[in-house]
């Protein structure tokens, strides 16, 4: 896998000639534990404000944090999925003042994180994105600035909700290996699928359980320098990640091309305006005065514990795609089916005798995700066999499948109910012959005027469909037309 060939084009298409994008992503993943990282307060989304709060979350005097073992297990599962080394780690205090964090420090990990040196391979871009670290930390509370813009500078007052304070997070940091918005989106989507697959998070971007900060800079294409970057916050969907990166990279190129330079800062993505806006100047890590938290001991996972976690990892998206490909799927279809979480159904249908290509086609184009898990694999396989035998046209098969989901009947019953019957080739040929003899001029042109053939083909297929009330197999009609024209 190389980074250059696949990605140069994406950067080149979007930026003026001679520039390429350099992107590193930080993904915050909220872990799906029952309770918070250091307290017994409940970890749940959507409660009334300030309901899930314990004295530890507020750092009240006399309280002491106790590490949630399940959070460490989830974090290690994420680390292993990312091909990281899971190692001894130390919690550190990251000191800064903000009302959403009443301790005045956030418990994070600094120079000894739990997971280091991993990678993610992207199936579509064909690139490998190196993961620098995936550390454990607590989330902060949430402030709402009440005023027209929702931003602090013109707010009348601010409200603070500590339900999220102390919720366990894993922060996954890449090396600056990403070269374009599509690659960035694919990386986020793959990581999202991984954390969901290992059961560590629900991965819902819309609820904030997966949040992305994008670090963006540009450089002359092909060079390996690292120029000044900006960190973009507030990108809440895959779509805005792509838009924000493209906007920011273009802004940097414009600055350089007009003899100026970007400054290192945190910027906010404004989805409505379609642009980034300047925020605060970026702190250096020195400003946070990190030091090991004296209230917590180091965590030193034993090789046995790591091996046990590794042995009980659920199948990862890459393995699930591979299983489909070995069962006869093409790689693009496999990616889609795993993304739609329909892979175990598809494998079962293929196992029950359904032809892989047709099963994939239904699973990617004709099947709604909701309700699909109720389908019986053997009924689904029977449908595919009926279609392959020519007993159902593809349009009919699609309709039968939809009804199988809604009422659970067998494909044979549904087809019989609608009068979808096999039309054998002989019957179809006879119908076609009648149509040809009643439209001699059209047929004459179909045979002798190659430029009119496409249009007239539509005419003849339409006539056959009309005569057979849609029961003819369109593909077979086309084959018969070609055969007759050439004979
Ligand atoms: P910080 O300590 O400020 O968070 P890091 O060095 O940890 O900074 O990097 C944060 C993120 O920024 C990483 O994902 C990294 O890959 C990315 N990054 C670093 N330098 C650049 C650059 N020049 N252009 C784009 N991204 C960068
Ligand atoms: Mg950082």
Coordinates of C-alpha atoms and ligand atoms in Angstrom, one line a residue:
X1 CA 0.0 0.0 0.0
X2 CA 1.3 3.4 -0.9
X3 CA 0.0 6.8 0.0
X4 CA 0.8 8.6 -3.2
X5 CA -0.8 7.2 -6.3
X6 CA -4.4 6.9 -5.0
X7 CA -4.5 10.2 -3.2
X8 CA -2.6 12.6 -5.3
X9 CA -5.5 12.9 -7.7
X10 CA -8.0 13.8 -5.0
X11 CA -5.8 16.7 -3.7
X12 CA -4.9 17.8 -7.2
X13 CA -8.5 17.9 -8.4
X14 CA -9.5 20.1 -5.5
X15 CA -6.5 22.4 -5.1
X16 CA -4.7 24.7 -7.6
X17 CA -2.0 23.0 -9.5
X18 CA 1.1 22.0 -7.5
X19 CA -0.4 21.8 -4.0
X20 CA -1.4 18.8 -1.9
X21 CA -3.3 18.5 1.4
X22 CA -1.9 17.2 4.6
X23 CA -4.4 16.0 7.2
X24 CA -4.3 14.4 10.6
X25 CA -7.4 13.5 12.4
X26 CA -8.3 13.2 16.1
X27 CA -11.4 11.2 16.8
X28 CA -13.0 11.2 20.3
X29 CA -15.1 8.1 20.9
X30 CA -17.4 7.9 23.9
X31 CA -17.4 4.5 25.4
X32 CA -20.6 2.6 26.0
X33 CA -20.0 1.8 29.7
X34 CA -22.9 1.8 32.2
X35 CA -21.1 4.3 34.4
X36 CA -18.5 7.0 34.1
X37 CA -14.7 6.7 33.9
X38 CA -13.9 7.5 37.5
X39 CA -17.3 7.6 39.3
X40 CA -20.5 5.5 39.7
X41 CA -22.6 8.2 38.0
X42 CA -24.6 6.9 35.1
X43 CA -23.2 7.3 31.6
X44 CA -26.2 7.9 29.4
X45 CA -27.2 10.3 26.6
X46 CA -30.3 12.5 26.7
X47 CA -31.1 12.7 30.4
X48 CA -32.4 15.9 32.0
X49 CA -29.4 18.3 32.6
X50 CA -27.3 17.6 35.7
X51 CA -29.0 14.3 36.6
X52 CA -26.0 12.0 36.1
X53 CA -23.6 13.7 38.4
X54 CA -21.5 12.4 41.3
X55 CA -19.2 14.4 43.6
X56 CA -16.2 12.9 41.8
X57 CA -17.4 14.3 38.4
X58 CA -17.3 17.8 40.0
X59 CA -14.0 17.3 41.8
X60 CA -15.4 18.1 45.2
X61 CA -12.9 18.2 48.0
X62 CA -12.3 14.8 49.6
X63 CA -13.4 12.7 46.6
X64 CA -11.1 10.2 44.9
X65 CA -11.4 8.7 41.4
X66 CA -11.6 4.9 40.9
X67 CA -11.0 3.6 37.4
X68 CA -13.8 1.8 35.6
X69 CA -12.4 -1.5 34.5
X70 CA -14.9 -1.9 31.6
X71 CA -13.7 1.4 30.1
X72 CA -10.1 0.1 30.0
X73 CA -11.3 -3.1 28.4
X74 CA -13.2 -1.2 25.7
X75 CA -10.2 1.1 25.1
X76 CA -7.9 -2.0 24.7
X77 CA -10.4 -3.5 22.3
X78 CA -10.3 -0.3 20.2
X79 CA -6.5 -0.3 20.4
X80 CA -6.3 -3.9 19.2
X81 CA -8.7 -3.2 16.4
X82 CA -6.4 -0.4 15.3
X83 CA -3.4 -2.7 15.3
X84 CA -1.9 -0.8 18.3
X85 CA 0.5 -2.0 20.9
X86 CA -1.4 -2.1 24.2
X87 CA 0.9 -1.0 27.0
X88 CA 1.4 0.2 30.5
X89 CA -0.3 3.6 30.9
X90 CA -0.4 6.5 33.3
X91 CA -3.2 9.0 33.9
X92 CA -2.1 12.6 33.7
X93 CA -3.7 15.9 34.6
X94 CA -4.2 18.4 31.7
X95 CA -4.6 21.7 33.5
X96 CA -6.8 24.5 32.2
X97 CA -9.7 26.5 33.4
X98 CA -13.2 26.3 31.8
X99 CA -16.6 26.2 33.6
X100 CA -17.5 22.9 31.9
X101 CA -14.7 21.2 33.9
X102 CA -14.9 22.3 37.6
X103 CA -11.8 20.4 38.7
X104 CA -9.8 22.8 36.5
X105 CA -8.0 19.8 35.0
X106 CA -9.0 17.0 32.7
X107 CA -7.8 13.5 33.5
X108 CA -6.2 12.2 30.3
X109 CA -3.0 10.3 29.3
X110 CA 0.0 12.1 28.0
X111 CA 3.4 10.5 27.5
X112 CA 2.3 7.0 28.5
X113 CA -1.0 6.3 26.6
X114 CA -2.7 2.9 26.7
X115 CA -2.4 2.3 22.9
X116 CA 0.4 3.3 20.5
X117 CA 1.7 2.7 17.0
X118 CA -1.2 1.2 15.1
X119 CA -2.7 1.6 11.6
X120 CA -5.9 1.5 9.6
X121 CA -6.0 0.2 6.0
X122 CA -8.6 1.8 3.8
X123 CA -10.2 -0.6 1.3
X124 CA -11.4 2.0 -1.2
X125 CA -8.5 4.6 -1.1
X126 CA -6.1 1.7 -0.9
X127 CA -4.0 3.5 1.7
X128 CA -2.7 2.9 5.2
X129 CA -3.2 5.6 7.8
X130 CA -0.8 5.3 10.7
X131 CA -2.3 5.7 14.2
X132 CA 0.0 7.5 16.6
X133 CA -1.9 6.8 19.8
X134 CA -5.3 6.0 21.2
X135 CA -5.5 7.2 24.8
X136 CA -8.1 7.1 27.5
X137 CA -9.5 10.3 29.0
X138 CA -12.6 11.8 30.6
X139 CA -15.1 14.0 28.7
X140 CA -16.0 17.5 29.9
X141 CA -19.4 18.9 30.7
X142 CA -21.3 20.9 28.1
X143 CA -21.9 24.6 28.0
X144 CA -24.7 26.3 26.2
X145 CA -24.3 29.9 25.4
X146 CA -27.7 31.5 25.4
X147 CA -27.9 34.3 22.8
X148 CA -28.7 34.8 19.1
X149 CA -25.5 33.2 17.7
X150 CA -25.1 30.5 20.3
X151 CA -21.5 31.7 20.6
X152 CA -19.9 33.0 23.8
X153 CA -19.0 36.5 22.7
X154 CA -22.6 37.8 22.3
X155 CA -24.3 35.5 24.8
X156 CA -26.4 36.9 27.6
X157 CA -25.5 34.1 29.9
X158 CA -24.3 30.4 29.7
X159 CA -25.7 27.2 31.1
X160 CA -23.7 24.2 32.1
X161 CA -24.6 20.6 32.1
X162 CA -22.3 18.1 33.9
X163 CA -24.0 14.9 32.7
X164 CA -21.1 14.4 30.2
X165 CA -18.4 15.3 32.7
X166 CA -16.3 12.2 33.3
X167 CA -17.8 10.1 30.5
X168 CA -15.0 7.8 29.3
X169 CA -13.4 8.6 26.0
X170 CA -10.8 7.2 23.8
X171 CA -9.0 9.7 21.6
X172 CA -7.5 8.3 18.4
X173 CA -4.8 10.4 16.9
X174 CA -3.4 9.7 13.4
X175 CA -0.1 10.7 11.9
X176 CA -0.6 13.4 9.2
X177 CA -1.0 10.7 6.5
X178 CA -4.4 11.7 5.0
X179 CA -4.3 13.5 1.7
X180 CA -7.9 14.4 0.9
X181 CA -11.5 14.8 2.1
X182 CA -12.7 11.5 0.6
X183 CA -9.8 9.6 2.3
X184 CA -10.6 11.4 5.6
X185 CA -14.3 10.4 5.4
X186 CA -13.4 6.8 4.6
X187 CA -11.0 6.7 7.6
X188 CA -13.6 8.1 9.9
X189 CA -16.2 5.6 8.6
X190 CA -13.9 2.7 9.0
X191 CA -13.0 3.7 12.6
X192 CA -16.6 4.2 13.4
X193 CA -17.4 0.7 12.1
X194 CA -14.6 -0.8 14.1
X195 CA -15.6 0.8 17.5
X196 CA -19.2 -0.3 16.9
X197 CA -18.0 -3.8 15.9
X198 CA -16.0 -4.4 19.1
X199 CA -19.0 -3.1 21.1
X200 CA -17.0 -0.2 22.6
X201 CA -19.3 2.6 21.4
X202 CA -22.5 3.3 19.6
X203 CA -20.4 5.5 17.2
X204 CA -23.3 8.0 16.7
X205 CA -21.9 11.2 15.3
X206 CA -25.3 12.9 15.5
X207 CA -25.4 12.4 19.3
X208 CA -21.8 13.4 19.8
X209 CA -20.5 9.9 20.7
X210 CA -18.0 10.1 17.9
X211 CA -16.4 13.6 17.4
X212 CA -13.8 14.5 14.9
X213 CA -11.2 17.3 14.9
X214 CA -9.4 17.8 11.6
X215 CA -5.8 19.2 11.5
X216 CA -5.2 20.6 8.0
X217 CA -2.2 22.1 6.2
X218 CA -1.0 22.2 2.6
X219 CA 2.4 21.9 0.9
X220 CA 3.9 21.7 -2.5
X221 CA 2.7 18.4 -4.1
X222 CA 5.3 15.6 -3.5
X223 CA 7.3 17.4 -0.9
X224 CA 7.5 16.0 2.6
X225 CA 7.6 19.2 4.7
X226 CA 5.0 19.8 7.4
X227 CA 3.7 23.3 7.3
X228 CA 1.6 25.3 9.8
X229 CA -1.7 23.5 10.5
X230 CA -5.1 24.6 11.7
X231 CA -7.3 22.4 13.9
X232 CA -10.9 22.5 12.9
X233 CA -13.6 21.7 15.5
X234 CA -17.4 21.3 15.2
X235 CA -17.5 19.0 12.3
X236 CA -20.5 16.9 13.2
X237 CA -21.1 14.7 10.1
X238 CA -19.1 12.9 7.5
X239 CA -20.3 15.4 4.9
X240 CA -19.1 18.4 7.0
X241 CA -15.7 16.8 7.6
X242 CA -15.1 16.7 3.8
X243 CA -16.4 20.2 3.2
X244 CA -14.4 21.7 6.1
X245 CA -11.2 20.1 5.0
X246 CA -11.6 21.3 1.4
X247 CA -12.5 24.8 2.5
X248 CA -9.5 25.0 4.9
X249 CA -6.9 23.6 2.5
X250 CA -8.1 26.1 -0.2
X251 CA -7.8 28.9 2.4
X252 CA -4.2 28.0 3.1
X253 CA -3.3 27.8 -0.6
X254 CA -4.8 31.3 -1.1
X255 CA -2.8 32.7 1.8
X256 CA 0.5 31.2 0.4
X257 CA -0.3 32.3 -3.1
X258 CA -0.9 35.9 -2.0
X259 CA 2.4 36.0 -0.1
X260 CA 0.9 35.4 3.4
X261 CA 0.9 32.5 5.8
X262 CA -1.7 30.7 7.9
X263 CA -1.2 30.9 11.7
X264 CA -1.6 27.9 13.9
X265 CA -5.0 28.1 15.6
X266 CA -8.2 26.3 16.4
X267 CA -11.0 27.1 13.9
X268 CA -14.7 26.4 14.0
X269 CA -16.6 25.0 11.0
X270 CA -19.7 27.0 10.2
X271 CA -21.9 24.4 8.4
X272 CA -24.5 27.0 7.2
X273 CA -21.9 29.5 5.9
X274 CA -19.8 26.7 4.5
X275 CA -16.6 28.1 6.0
X276 CA -14.2 27.9 8.9
X277 CA -13.9 30.8 11.4
X278 CA -11.1 31.7 13.7
X279 CA -11.3 30.6 17.2
X280 CA -8.6 30.6 19.9
X281 CA -4.9 30.5 19.3
X282 CA -3.8 26.9 19.8
X283 CA -2.1 26.1 23.1
X284 CA 1.1 24.1 23.1
X285 CA 1.2 21.1 25.3
X286 CA 3.5 23.1 27.7
X287 CA 0.6 25.3 28.4
X288 CA -1.3 22.5 30.0
X289 CA 1.4 21.7 32.6
X290 CA 0.7 17.9 32.3
X291 CA 1.8 15.8 35.3
X292 CA 0.9 12.3 36.5
X293 CA -2.3 12.3 38.5
X294 CA -1.3 11.4 42.1
X295 CA -4.8 10.1 42.8
X296 CA -4.5 7.2 40.3
X297 CA -2.1 4.4 39.9
X298 CA -0.5 3.3 36.6
X299 CA -2.4 0.5 34.7
X300 CA -0.1 -2.3 33.6
X301 CA -2.1 -4.8 31.4
X302 CA -0.7 -8.3 31.7
X303 CA 0.1 -10.2 28.5
X304 CA -2.6 -12.8 29.6
X305 CA -5.3 -10.1 29.9
X306 CA -4.4 -8.7 26.5
X307 CA -4.4 -12.1 25.0
X308 CA -7.8 -12.8 26.5
X309 CA -9.2 -9.6 25.0
X310 CA -7.7 -10.4 21.6
X311 CA -9.2 -13.9 21.6
X312 CA -12.7 -12.5 22.3
X313 CA -12.6 -9.7 19.8
X314 CA -15.7 -9.8 17.5
X315 CA -15.1 -9.9 13.8
X316 CA -13.8 -6.5 12.5
X317 CA -15.2 -4.9 9.3
X318 CA -12.1 -5.9 7.3
X319 CA -12.6 -9.6 8.3
X320 CA -16.3 -9.4 7.5
X321 CA -15.6 -8.0 4.1
X322 CA -13.1 -10.8 3.5
X323 CA -15.6 -13.4 4.4
X324 CA -18.0 -12.0 1.8
X325 CA -15.3 -11.9 -0.9
X326 CA -14.4 -15.5 -0.2
X327 CA -18.1 -16.4 -0.6
X328 CA -18.0 -14.8 -4.1
X329 CA -18.8 -11.1 -3.5
X330 CA -16.9 -8.4 -5.3
X331 CA -15.0 -6.0 -3.0
X332 CA -17.2 -3.0 -3.6
X333 CA -20.4 -4.9 -2.9
X334 CA -18.8 -6.5 0.2
X335 CA -17.9 -3.0 1.6
X336 CA -21.5 -1.8 1.1
X337 CA -23.0 -4.9 2.6
X338 CA -20.8 -4.6 5.7
X339 CA -21.6 -0.9 6.0
X340 CA -25.3 -1.8 5.9
X341 CA -24.7 -4.5 8.5
X342 CA -26.3 -7.1 6.3
X343 CA -23.3 -9.4 5.9
X344 CA -24.4 -12.2 8.2
X345 CA -27.7 -12.4 6.3
X346 CA -26.0 -12.4 2.9
X347 CA -23.6 -15.1 4.0
X348 CA -26.5 -17.3 5.2
X349 CA -28.4 -16.8 1.9
X350 CA -25.3 -17.8 -0.1
X351 CA -24.8 -20.7 2.2
X352 CA -28.5 -21.7 1.5
X353 CA -27.7 -21.8 -2.2
X354 CA -28.3 -18.3 -3.4
X355 CA -26.1 -17.1 -6.2
X356 CA -23.6 -14.6 -4.7
X357 CA -23.9 -11.9 -7.4
X358 CA -27.7 -11.8 -7.2
X359 CA -27.8 -11.9 -3.4
X360 CA -25.3 -9.0 -3.3
X361 CA -27.4 -7.0 -5.8
X362 CA -30.5 -7.4 -3.7
X363 CA -28.7 -6.6 -0.4
X364 CA -27.2 -3.4 -1.8
X365 CA -30.0 -2.1 -4.0
X366 CA -33.4 -3.6 -3.1
X367 CA -33.4 -4.3 0.6
X368 CA -34.1 -1.8 3.4
X369 CA -32.0 -2.3 6.5
X370 CA -35.0 -2.1 8.8
X371 CA -36.7 -5.5 9.0
X372 CA -34.1 -7.3 6.9
X373 CA -33.0 -9.3 9.9
X374 CA -36.4 -11.0 10.0
X375 CA -35.9 -12.5 6.5
X376 CA -35.4 -16.3 6.4
X377 CA -32.2 -17.1 4.5
X378 CA -33.7 -20.1 2.9
X379 CA -36.7 -18.1 1.6
X380 CA -34.3 -15.4 0.3
X381 CA -32.2 -18.1 -1.4
X382 CA -35.4 -19.6 -3.0
X383 CA -36.2 -16.2 -4.4
X384 CA -32.8 -15.9 -5.9
X385 CA -33.1 -19.3 -7.5
X386 CA -36.5 -18.5 -9.0
X387 CA -34.9 -15.4 -10.5
X388 CA -31.9 -17.3 -11.8
X389 CA -34.2 -19.9 -13.4
X390 CA -36.1 -17.2 -15.2
X391 CA -39.3 -17.8 -13.2
X392 CA -39.2 -14.2 -12.0
X393 CA -37.9 -11.1 -13.8
X394 CA -35.6 -8.8 -11.8
X395 CA -38.4 -6.3 -11.3
X396 CA -40.8 -9.0 -10.0
X397 CA -38.1 -10.4 -7.7
X398 CA -37.6 -6.9 -6.2
X399 CA -41.3 -6.6 -5.5
X400 CA -41.5 -10.2 -4.0
X401 CA -38.5 -9.5 -1.8
X402 CA -40.2 -6.3 -0.4
X403 CA -43.3 -8.4 0.5
X404 CA -41.2 -11.1 2.0
X405 CA -39.9 -8.5 4.5
X406 CA -43.3 -7.1 5.3
X407 CA -45.3 -10.3 5.6
X408 CA -42.9 -13.2 5.9
X409 CA -44.4 -15.4 3.2
X410 CA -42.4 -17.6 0.9
X411 CA -41.4 -16.2 -2.5
X412 CA -43.5 -18.9 -4.3
X413 CA -46.7 -17.9 -2.5
X414 CA -46.1 -14.2 -3.1
X415 CA -45.3 -14.8 -6.8
X416 CA -48.5 -17.0 -7.2
X417 CA -50.6 -14.3 -5.5
X418 CA -49.6 -11.7 -8.0
X419 CA -49.8 -14.2 -10.9
X420 CA -46.0 -13.9 -11.5
X421 CA -45.5 -17.0 -13.5
X422 CA -42.6 -18.4 -15.5
X423 CA -42.9 -17.4 -19.1
X424 CA -40.9 -19.8 -21.1
X425 CA -38.7 -18.8 -24.0
X426 CA -41.0 -20.4 -26.6
X427 CA -44.0 -18.5 -25.4
X428 CA -42.1 -15.2 -25.3
X429 CA -40.7 -15.8 -28.8
X430 CA -44.2 -16.3 -30.1
X431 CA -45.4 -13.0 -28.5
X432 CA -42.4 -11.2 -30.0
X433 CA -43.0 -12.6 -33.5
X434 CA -46.6 -11.3 -33.4
X435 CA -45.4 -7.8 -32.4
X436 CA -42.8 -7.8 -35.1
X437 CA -45.3 -8.7 -37.8
X438 CA -47.7 -6.0 -36.7
X439 CA -44.9 -3.4 -36.8
X440 CA -43.1 -4.1 -40.1
X441 CA -41.7 -0.5 -40.6
X442 CA -40.2 -0.4 -37.1
X443 CA -38.7 -3.8 -37.5
X444 CA -37.2 -2.9 -40.9
X445 CA -35.5 0.1 -39.3
X446 CA -34.4 -1.9 -36.3
X447 CA -32.6 -4.4 -38.5
X448 CA -31.1 -1.9 -41.1
X449 CA -30.4 1.4 -39.2
X450 CA -27.9 0.9 -36.5
X451 CA -28.3 4.5 -35.2
X452 CA -32.1 4.0 -34.7
X453 CA -31.6 0.6 -33.0
X454 CA -31.4 1.8 -29.4
X455 CA -34.6 3.8 -29.5
X456 CA -36.5 1.0 -31.3
X457 CA -35.2 -1.6 -28.9
X458 CA -37.0 0.4 -26.2
X459 CA -40.2 0.3 -28.4
X460 CA -40.1 -3.4 -28.9
X461 CA -39.4 -4.2 -25.2
X462 CA -42.2 -1.9 -24.2
X463 CA -44.6 -3.7 -26.5
X464 CA -43.6 -7.1 -25.2
X465 CA -44.0 -5.9 -21.6
X466 CA -47.4 -4.5 -22.4
X467 CA -48.5 -7.7 -24.0
X468 CA -47.2 -9.8 -21.1
X469 CA -48.3 -7.4 -18.4
X470 CA -44.7 -7.0 -17.3
X471 CA -44.0 -10.7 -16.9
X472 CA -41.4 -11.0 -19.6
X473 CA -37.7 -11.0 -18.6
X474 CA -36.3 -7.8 -20.2
X475 CA -32.9 -9.3 -20.7
X476 CA -34.3 -12.3 -22.5
X477 CA -36.4 -10.0 -24.8
X478 CA -33.2 -8.1 -25.7
X479 CA -31.4 -11.4 -26.5
X480 CA -34.2 -12.6 -28.7
X481 CA -34.4 -9.2 -30.5
X482 CA -30.6 -9.4 -31.2
X483 CA -30.9 -13.0 -32.4
X484 CA -33.8 -12.3 -34.8
X485 CA -32.2 -9.1 -36.2
X486 CA -28.9 -11.0 -37.0
X487 CA -30.5 -14.1 -38.5
Ligands
LIG1 P1 -1.4 18.6 19.6 O1 -0.5 18.2 20.7 O2 -1.5 20.1 19.4 O3 -2.8 18.0 19.7 P2 -0.2 16.7 17.8 O4 1.2 16.8 17.4 O5 -0.6 15.6 18.8 O6 -0.7 18.1 18.3 O7 -1.0 16.5 16.5 C1 -2.4 16.5 16.5 C2 -2.8 16.1 15.1 O8 -2.3 17.0 14.1 C3 -2.3 14.7 14.7 O9 -3.4 14.0 14.1 C4 -1.2 15.0 13.7 O10 -1.2 14.0 12.7 C5 -1.8 16.3 13.1 N1 -0.7 17.1 12.4 C6 0.5 17.4 13.0 N2 1.2 18.2 12.1 C7 0.4 18.5 11.1 C8 0.5 19.2 9.9 N3 1.6 20.0 9.6 N4 -0.6 19.2 9.0 C9 -1.7 18.5 9.3 N5 -1.8 17.8 10.4 C10 -0.9 17.8 11.3
LIG2 MG1 -4.3 16.7 20.5

